[in-house]
């Protein structure tokens, strides 16, 4: 997770710069809370150097991993997976976007169950261009290639694409005002819902 001052930069045009970092934190809180509520998830690690986000996410039960590579998202995810695996004998791991405020534990469980059949597997985002979820079985490197058209990149890397209906909440990341409206329509978690009255999303963003 980026420092809150930098997170969700594309969302600023739609919600205002004052609300943007608060929403970024709320998205992460709702994502982590839902993941921790999924019976298939043993624990959650968040890679971040943001002190506020780290403190609030740790209070939910997440383990905070400092972003010591400081080399972008994919390096952070690979580092997080490595740190998780130092605590146990090479468990299966999954990387999940921190901006899934509508995430449902049951839907995440279905995605994890489907992913278990492959050495590496991924789920495309709602737009069908990016990726919101990537998993690696025990003993397999995560090898993340998030960013831009990552659906194609993960497919080219040999990961299997998870093709499931009814898992919209796992696909619905939020980068723009339109994404946020779609997440709100699905029904967001309590942290994001608490900011609902402050939202006045600018049409077209």
PDB file of C-alpha atoms in Angstrom:
ATOM      1  CA  UNK A   1       0.000   0.000   0.000  1.00  0.00           C
ATOM      2  CA  UNK A   2       1.392   3.400  -1.024  1.00  0.00           C
ATOM      3  CA  UNK A   3       1.778   6.181   1.531  1.00  0.00           C
ATOM      4  CA  UNK A   4      -1.648   7.762   1.945  1.00  0.00           C
ATOM      5  CA  UNK A   5      -0.410  11.103   0.647  1.00  0.00           C
ATOM      6  CA  UNK A   6       0.277   9.423  -2.713  1.00  0.00           C
ATOM      7  CA  UNK A   7      -2.408   6.751  -2.831  1.00  0.00           C
ATOM      8  CA  UNK A   8      -5.336   6.776  -5.276  1.00  0.00           C
ATOM      9  CA  UNK A   9      -4.033   9.812  -7.189  1.00  0.00           C
ATOM     10  CA  UNK A  10      -6.505   9.282 -10.051  1.00  0.00           C
ATOM     11  CA  UNK A  11      -9.403   9.505  -7.623  1.00  0.00           C
ATOM     12  CA  UNK A  12      -8.553  13.049  -6.543  1.00  0.00           C
ATOM     13  CA  UNK A  13     -10.253  14.636  -9.554  1.00  0.00           C
ATOM     14  CA  UNK A  14     -13.530  12.977  -8.607  1.00  0.00           C
ATOM     15  CA  UNK A  15     -13.620  13.350  -4.823  1.00  0.00           C
ATOM     16  CA  UNK A  16     -11.173  16.139  -4.003  1.00  0.00           C
ATOM     17  CA  UNK A  17      -7.665  15.976  -2.609  1.00  0.00           C
ATOM     18  CA  UNK A  18      -8.826  16.303   0.985  1.00  0.00           C
ATOM     19  CA  UNK A  19     -10.953  13.174   0.857  1.00  0.00           C
ATOM     20  CA  UNK A  20      -8.685  11.079  -1.371  1.00  0.00           C
ATOM     21  CA  UNK A  21      -6.239   9.810   1.303  1.00  0.00           C
ATOM     22  CA  UNK A  22      -9.090   9.149   3.730  1.00  0.00           C
ATOM     23  CA  UNK A  23     -10.803   7.023   1.108  1.00  0.00           C
ATOM     24  CA  UNK A  24      -7.568   5.170   0.327  1.00  0.00           C
ATOM     25  CA  UNK A  25      -7.282   4.199   3.977  1.00  0.00           C
ATOM     26  CA  UNK A  26     -10.971   3.269   4.181  1.00  0.00           C
ATOM     27  CA  UNK A  27     -10.654   1.029   1.110  1.00  0.00           C
ATOM     28  CA  UNK A  28      -7.703  -0.760   2.687  1.00  0.00           C
ATOM     29  CA  UNK A  29      -9.482  -1.183   6.017  1.00  0.00           C
ATOM     30  CA  UNK A  30     -12.530  -2.713   4.341  1.00  0.00           C
ATOM     31  CA  UNK A  31     -10.373  -4.956   2.140  1.00  0.00           C
ATOM     32  CA  UNK A  32      -8.323  -6.272   5.059  1.00  0.00           C
ATOM     33  CA  UNK A  33     -11.357  -6.733   7.311  1.00  0.00           C
ATOM     34  CA  UNK A  34     -13.150  -8.761   4.638  1.00  0.00           C
ATOM     35  CA  UNK A  35     -10.061 -10.871   3.929  1.00  0.00           C
ATOM     36  CA  UNK A  36      -9.615 -11.627   7.624  1.00  0.00           C
ATOM     37  CA  UNK A  37     -13.272 -12.686   7.793  1.00  0.00           C
ATOM     38  CA  UNK A  38     -12.746 -15.247   5.006  1.00  0.00           C
ATOM     39  CA  UNK A  39     -12.346 -18.731   6.535  1.00  0.00           C
ATOM     40  CA  UNK A  40      -9.875 -19.720   3.798  1.00  0.00           C
ATOM     41  CA  UNK A  41      -7.454 -16.934   4.805  1.00  0.00           C
ATOM     42  CA  UNK A  42      -4.981 -17.826   7.529  1.00  0.00           C
ATOM     43  CA  UNK A  43      -3.581 -14.322   7.974  1.00  0.00           C
ATOM     44  CA  UNK A  44      -3.093 -11.036   6.154  1.00  0.00           C
ATOM     45  CA  UNK A  45       0.149  -9.125   5.667  1.00  0.00           C
ATOM     46  CA  UNK A  46       0.162  -5.553   4.376  1.00  0.00           C
ATOM     47  CA  UNK A  47       3.294  -4.099   2.833  1.00  0.00           C
ATOM     48  CA  UNK A  48       3.366  -0.400   3.654  1.00  0.00           C
ATOM     49  CA  UNK A  49       5.532   2.306   5.159  1.00  0.00           C
ATOM     50  CA  UNK A  50       2.620   4.602   5.973  1.00  0.00           C
ATOM     51  CA  UNK A  51       2.480   4.938   9.786  1.00  0.00           C
ATOM     52  CA  UNK A  52      -1.239   5.735  10.026  1.00  0.00           C
ATOM     53  CA  UNK A  53      -2.290   2.985   7.641  1.00  0.00           C
ATOM     54  CA  UNK A  54       0.057   0.566   9.356  1.00  0.00           C
ATOM     55  CA  UNK A  55      -1.338   1.317  12.804  1.00  0.00           C
ATOM     56  CA  UNK A  56      -4.992   1.085  11.767  1.00  0.00           C
ATOM     57  CA  UNK A  57      -4.540  -2.066   9.701  1.00  0.00           C
ATOM     58  CA  UNK A  58      -2.517  -3.703  12.471  1.00  0.00           C
ATOM     59  CA  UNK A  59      -5.371  -2.934  14.858  1.00  0.00           C
ATOM     60  CA  UNK A  60      -7.629  -5.030  12.613  1.00  0.00           C
ATOM     61  CA  UNK A  61      -5.226  -7.956  12.890  1.00  0.00           C
ATOM     62  CA  UNK A  62      -3.025  -7.527   9.823  1.00  0.00           C
ATOM     63  CA  UNK A  63       0.721  -7.998  10.034  1.00  0.00           C
ATOM     64  CA  UNK A  64       2.582  -4.948   8.737  1.00  0.00           C
ATOM     65  CA  UNK A  65       5.622  -5.553   6.556  1.00  0.00           C
ATOM     66  CA  UNK A  66       7.871  -2.530   5.875  1.00  0.00           C
ATOM     67  CA  UNK A  67       8.398  -1.828   2.183  1.00  0.00           C
ATOM     68  CA  UNK A  68      12.146  -2.277   2.380  1.00  0.00           C
ATOM     69  CA  UNK A  69      12.644  -2.786  -1.393  1.00  0.00           C
ATOM     70  CA  UNK A  70      10.962   0.605  -2.017  1.00  0.00           C
ATOM     71  CA  UNK A  71      10.907  -0.331  -5.699  1.00  0.00           C
ATOM     72  CA  UNK A  72       7.231  -0.257  -6.575  1.00  0.00           C
ATOM     73  CA  UNK A  73       4.221  -2.519  -6.307  1.00  0.00           C
ATOM     74  CA  UNK A  74       5.593  -5.742  -7.736  1.00  0.00           C
ATOM     75  CA  UNK A  75       8.764  -5.639  -5.668  1.00  0.00           C
ATOM     76  CA  UNK A  76       6.645  -4.953  -2.579  1.00  0.00           C
ATOM     77  CA  UNK A  77       4.353  -7.912  -3.298  1.00  0.00           C
ATOM     78  CA  UNK A  78       7.259 -10.277  -3.896  1.00  0.00           C
ATOM     79  CA  UNK A  79       8.871  -9.036  -0.677  1.00  0.00           C
ATOM     80  CA  UNK A  80       5.627  -9.524   1.252  1.00  0.00           C
ATOM     81  CA  UNK A  81       5.232 -13.081  -0.037  1.00  0.00           C
ATOM     82  CA  UNK A  82       8.814 -13.861   0.945  1.00  0.00           C
ATOM     83  CA  UNK A  83       8.311 -12.466   4.434  1.00  0.00           C
ATOM     84  CA  UNK A  84       5.123 -14.478   4.909  1.00  0.00           C
ATOM     85  CA  UNK A  85       6.945 -17.627   3.871  1.00  0.00           C
ATOM     86  CA  UNK A  86       9.736 -17.107   6.406  1.00  0.00           C
ATOM     87  CA  UNK A  87       7.144 -17.728   9.142  1.00  0.00           C
ATOM     88  CA  UNK A  88       5.832 -21.006   7.733  1.00  0.00           C
ATOM     89  CA  UNK A  89       7.074 -23.753   5.450  1.00  0.00           C
ATOM     90  CA  UNK A  90       6.391 -22.163   2.053  1.00  0.00           C
ATOM     91  CA  UNK A  91       2.601 -21.828   2.321  1.00  0.00           C
ATOM     92  CA  UNK A  92       0.343 -20.926  -0.548  1.00  0.00           C
ATOM     93  CA  UNK A  93       0.108 -17.148  -0.827  1.00  0.00           C
ATOM     94  CA  UNK A  94      -2.165 -14.704  -2.592  1.00  0.00           C
ATOM     95  CA  UNK A  95      -1.771 -11.024  -3.379  1.00  0.00           C
ATOM     96  CA  UNK A  96      -4.872  -8.865  -3.271  1.00  0.00           C
ATOM     97  CA  UNK A  97      -5.375  -5.230  -4.190  1.00  0.00           C
ATOM     98  CA  UNK A  98      -5.855  -2.933  -1.195  1.00  0.00           C
ATOM     99  CA  UNK A  99      -8.642  -0.993  -2.923  1.00  0.00           C
ATOM    100  CA  UNK A 100     -11.527  -3.465  -2.854  1.00  0.00           C
ATOM    101  CA  UNK A 101     -13.989  -1.715  -0.516  1.00  0.00           C
ATOM    102  CA  UNK A 102     -16.919  -3.928  -1.540  1.00  0.00           C
ATOM    103  CA  UNK A 103     -15.009  -7.188  -0.940  1.00  0.00           C
ATOM    104  CA  UNK A 104     -17.169 -10.081   0.310  1.00  0.00           C
ATOM    105  CA  UNK A 105     -15.466 -12.843   2.322  1.00  0.00           C
ATOM    106  CA  UNK A 106     -17.558 -15.562   0.656  1.00  0.00           C
ATOM    107  CA  UNK A 107     -16.629 -14.377  -2.832  1.00  0.00           C
ATOM    108  CA  UNK A 108     -12.962 -14.245  -1.909  1.00  0.00           C
ATOM    109  CA  UNK A 109     -13.298 -17.786  -0.604  1.00  0.00           C
ATOM    110  CA  UNK A 110     -14.641 -18.940  -3.964  1.00  0.00           C
ATOM    111  CA  UNK A 111     -11.722 -17.311  -5.773  1.00  0.00           C
ATOM    112  CA  UNK A 112      -9.214 -18.917  -3.406  1.00  0.00           C
ATOM    113  CA  UNK A 113     -10.833 -22.325  -3.893  1.00  0.00           C
ATOM    114  CA  UNK A 114     -10.598 -21.977  -7.672  1.00  0.00           C
ATOM    115  CA  UNK A 115      -6.994 -20.776  -7.433  1.00  0.00           C
ATOM    116  CA  UNK A 116      -5.995 -23.830  -5.405  1.00  0.00           C
ATOM    117  CA  UNK A 117      -6.159 -25.963  -8.530  1.00  0.00           C
ATOM    118  CA  UNK A 118      -3.219 -24.176 -10.192  1.00  0.00           C
ATOM    119  CA  UNK A 119       0.426 -23.421  -9.400  1.00  0.00           C
ATOM    120  CA  UNK A 120      -0.288 -19.735 -10.084  1.00  0.00           C
ATOM    121  CA  UNK A 121      -3.646 -18.131 -10.797  1.00  0.00           C
ATOM    122  CA  UNK A 122      -5.092 -14.653 -11.220  1.00  0.00           C
ATOM    123  CA  UNK A 123      -8.399 -12.819 -11.395  1.00  0.00           C
ATOM    124  CA  UNK A 124      -8.954  -9.959 -13.815  1.00  0.00           C
ATOM    125  CA  UNK A 125     -10.396  -6.672 -12.608  1.00  0.00           C
ATOM    126  CA  UNK A 126     -13.895  -5.481 -13.505  1.00  0.00           C
ATOM    127  CA  UNK A 127     -12.579  -3.673 -16.580  1.00  0.00           C
ATOM    128  CA  UNK A 128     -10.977  -6.869 -17.869  1.00  0.00           C
ATOM    129  CA  UNK A 129      -7.593  -5.175 -18.274  1.00  0.00           C
ATOM    130  CA  UNK A 130      -5.881  -5.296 -14.901  1.00  0.00           C
ATOM    131  CA  UNK A 131      -5.605  -7.821 -12.084  1.00  0.00           C
ATOM    132  CA  UNK A 132      -6.999  -7.744  -8.550  1.00  0.00           C
ATOM    133  CA  UNK A 133      -5.822 -11.148  -7.283  1.00  0.00           C
ATOM    134  CA  UNK A 134      -2.790 -13.361  -7.849  1.00  0.00           C
ATOM    135  CA  UNK A 135      -1.974 -16.598  -6.058  1.00  0.00           C
ATOM    136  CA  UNK A 136       0.932 -19.014  -5.876  1.00  0.00           C
ATOM    137  CA  UNK A 137       0.824 -22.546  -4.518  1.00  0.00           C
ATOM    138  CA  UNK A 138       3.251 -23.769  -1.889  1.00  0.00           C
ATOM    139  CA  UNK A 139       6.758 -23.831  -3.295  1.00  0.00           C
ATOM    140  CA  UNK A 140       5.871 -21.614  -6.274  1.00  0.00           C
ATOM    141  CA  UNK A 141       7.104 -18.033  -6.662  1.00  0.00           C
ATOM    142  CA  UNK A 142       4.378 -15.389  -6.787  1.00  0.00           C
ATOM    143  CA  UNK A 143       6.062 -13.564  -9.700  1.00  0.00           C
ATOM    144  CA  UNK A 144       3.687 -10.553  -9.745  1.00  0.00           C
ATOM    145  CA  UNK A 145       3.422  -8.329 -12.812  1.00  0.00           C
ATOM    146  CA  UNK A 146       0.737  -5.879 -11.682  1.00  0.00           C
ATOM    147  CA  UNK A 147       0.294  -2.497 -13.328  1.00  0.00           C
ATOM    148  CA  UNK A 148      -1.243  -1.451 -16.638  1.00  0.00           C
ATOM    149  CA  UNK A 149      -2.572  -4.341 -18.755  1.00  0.00           C
ATOM    150  CA  UNK A 150      -1.619  -6.893 -16.114  1.00  0.00           C
ATOM    151  CA  UNK A 151      -4.301  -9.381 -17.114  1.00  0.00           C
ATOM    152  CA  UNK A 152      -2.359 -10.056 -20.311  1.00  0.00           C
ATOM    153  CA  UNK A 153       0.956  -9.936 -18.472  1.00  0.00           C
ATOM    154  CA  UNK A 154      -0.086 -12.473 -15.862  1.00  0.00           C
ATOM    155  CA  UNK A 155      -1.496 -14.740 -18.546  1.00  0.00           C
ATOM    156  CA  UNK A 156       1.754 -14.495 -20.517  1.00  0.00           C
ATOM    157  CA  UNK A 157       3.699 -15.333 -17.350  1.00  0.00           C
ATOM    158  CA  UNK A 158       2.003 -18.723 -17.194  1.00  0.00           C
ATOM    159  CA  UNK A 159      -0.584 -17.993 -14.506  1.00  0.00           C
ATOM    160  CA  UNK A 160      -4.051 -19.476 -15.040  1.00  0.00           C
ATOM    161  CA  UNK A 161      -6.945 -17.057 -15.297  1.00  0.00           C
ATOM    162  CA  UNK A 162      -9.773 -17.702 -12.850  1.00  0.00           C
ATOM    163  CA  UNK A 163     -13.080 -17.537 -14.714  1.00  0.00           C
ATOM    164  CA  UNK A 164     -15.904 -17.307 -12.184  1.00  0.00           C
ATOM    165  CA  UNK A 165     -19.259 -15.575 -12.178  1.00  0.00           C
ATOM    166  CA  UNK A 166     -20.612 -13.964  -9.050  1.00  0.00           C
ATOM    167  CA  UNK A 167     -17.325 -12.649  -7.645  1.00  0.00           C
ATOM    168  CA  UNK A 168     -17.826  -9.005  -8.591  1.00  0.00           C
ATOM    169  CA  UNK A 169     -16.629  -7.736  -5.227  1.00  0.00           C
ATOM    170  CA  UNK A 170     -13.199  -9.309  -5.774  1.00  0.00           C
ATOM    171  CA  UNK A 171     -12.911  -7.688  -9.203  1.00  0.00           C
ATOM    172  CA  UNK A 172     -14.080  -4.197  -8.221  1.00  0.00           C
ATOM    173  CA  UNK A 173     -10.987  -2.157  -7.475  1.00  0.00           C
ATOM    174  CA  UNK A 174     -11.373   1.615  -7.263  1.00  0.00           C
ATOM    175  CA  UNK A 175      -9.183   4.026  -9.218  1.00  0.00           C
ATOM    176  CA  UNK A 176     -11.717   6.545 -10.564  1.00  0.00           C
ATOM    177  CA  UNK A 177     -15.008   8.151  -9.663  1.00  0.00           C
ATOM    178  CA  UNK A 178     -16.829   5.706 -11.933  1.00  0.00           C
ATOM    179  CA  UNK A 179     -15.170   2.801 -10.106  1.00  0.00           C
ATOM    180  CA  UNK A 180     -16.217   4.268  -6.777  1.00  0.00           C
ATOM    181  CA  UNK A 181     -19.821   4.624  -7.883  1.00  0.00           C
ATOM    182  CA  UNK A 182     -19.793   0.986  -9.000  1.00  0.00           C
ATOM    183  CA  UNK A 183     -18.356  -0.136  -5.652  1.00  0.00           C
ATOM    184  CA  UNK A 184     -20.956   1.857  -3.757  1.00  0.00           C
ATOM    185  CA  UNK A 185     -23.660   0.210  -5.841  1.00  0.00           C
ATOM    186  CA  UNK A 186     -22.305  -3.230  -4.848  1.00  0.00           C
ATOM    187  CA  UNK A 187     -22.274  -2.202  -1.192  1.00  0.00           C
ATOM    188  CA  UNK A 188     -19.072  -1.178   0.559  1.00  0.00           C
ATOM    189  CA  UNK A 189     -17.630  -2.053   3.947  1.00  0.00           C
ATOM    190  CA  UNK A 190     -18.084   0.053   7.080  1.00  0.00           C
ATOM    191  CA  UNK A 191     -14.968   2.219   6.765  1.00  0.00           C
ATOM    192  CA  UNK A 192     -15.874   3.390   3.267  1.00  0.00           C
ATOM    193  CA  UNK A 193     -19.562   3.634   4.158  1.00  0.00           C
ATOM    194  CA  UNK A 194     -18.660   5.979   7.024  1.00  0.00           C
ATOM    195  CA  UNK A 195     -17.383   8.482   4.427  1.00  0.00           C
ATOM    196  CA  UNK A 196     -20.459   8.176   2.205  1.00  0.00           C
ATOM    197  CA  UNK A 197     -22.008  11.427   3.399  1.00  0.00           C
ATOM    198  CA  UNK A 198     -18.798  13.312   2.553  1.00  0.00           C
ATOM    199  CA  UNK A 199     -18.771  12.035  -1.004  1.00  0.00           C
ATOM    200  CA  UNK A 200     -19.854  14.119  -3.943  1.00  0.00           C
ATOM    201  CA  UNK A 201     -18.289  12.262  -6.824  1.00  0.00           C
ATOM    202  CA  UNK A 202     -17.774  14.498  -9.838  1.00  0.00           C
ATOM    203  CA  UNK A 203     -19.561  13.039 -12.884  1.00  0.00           C
ATOM    204  CA  UNK A 204     -17.236  11.897 -15.631  1.00  0.00           C
ATOM    205  CA  UNK A 205     -14.311  11.099 -13.307  1.00  0.00           C
TER     206      UNK A 205
END
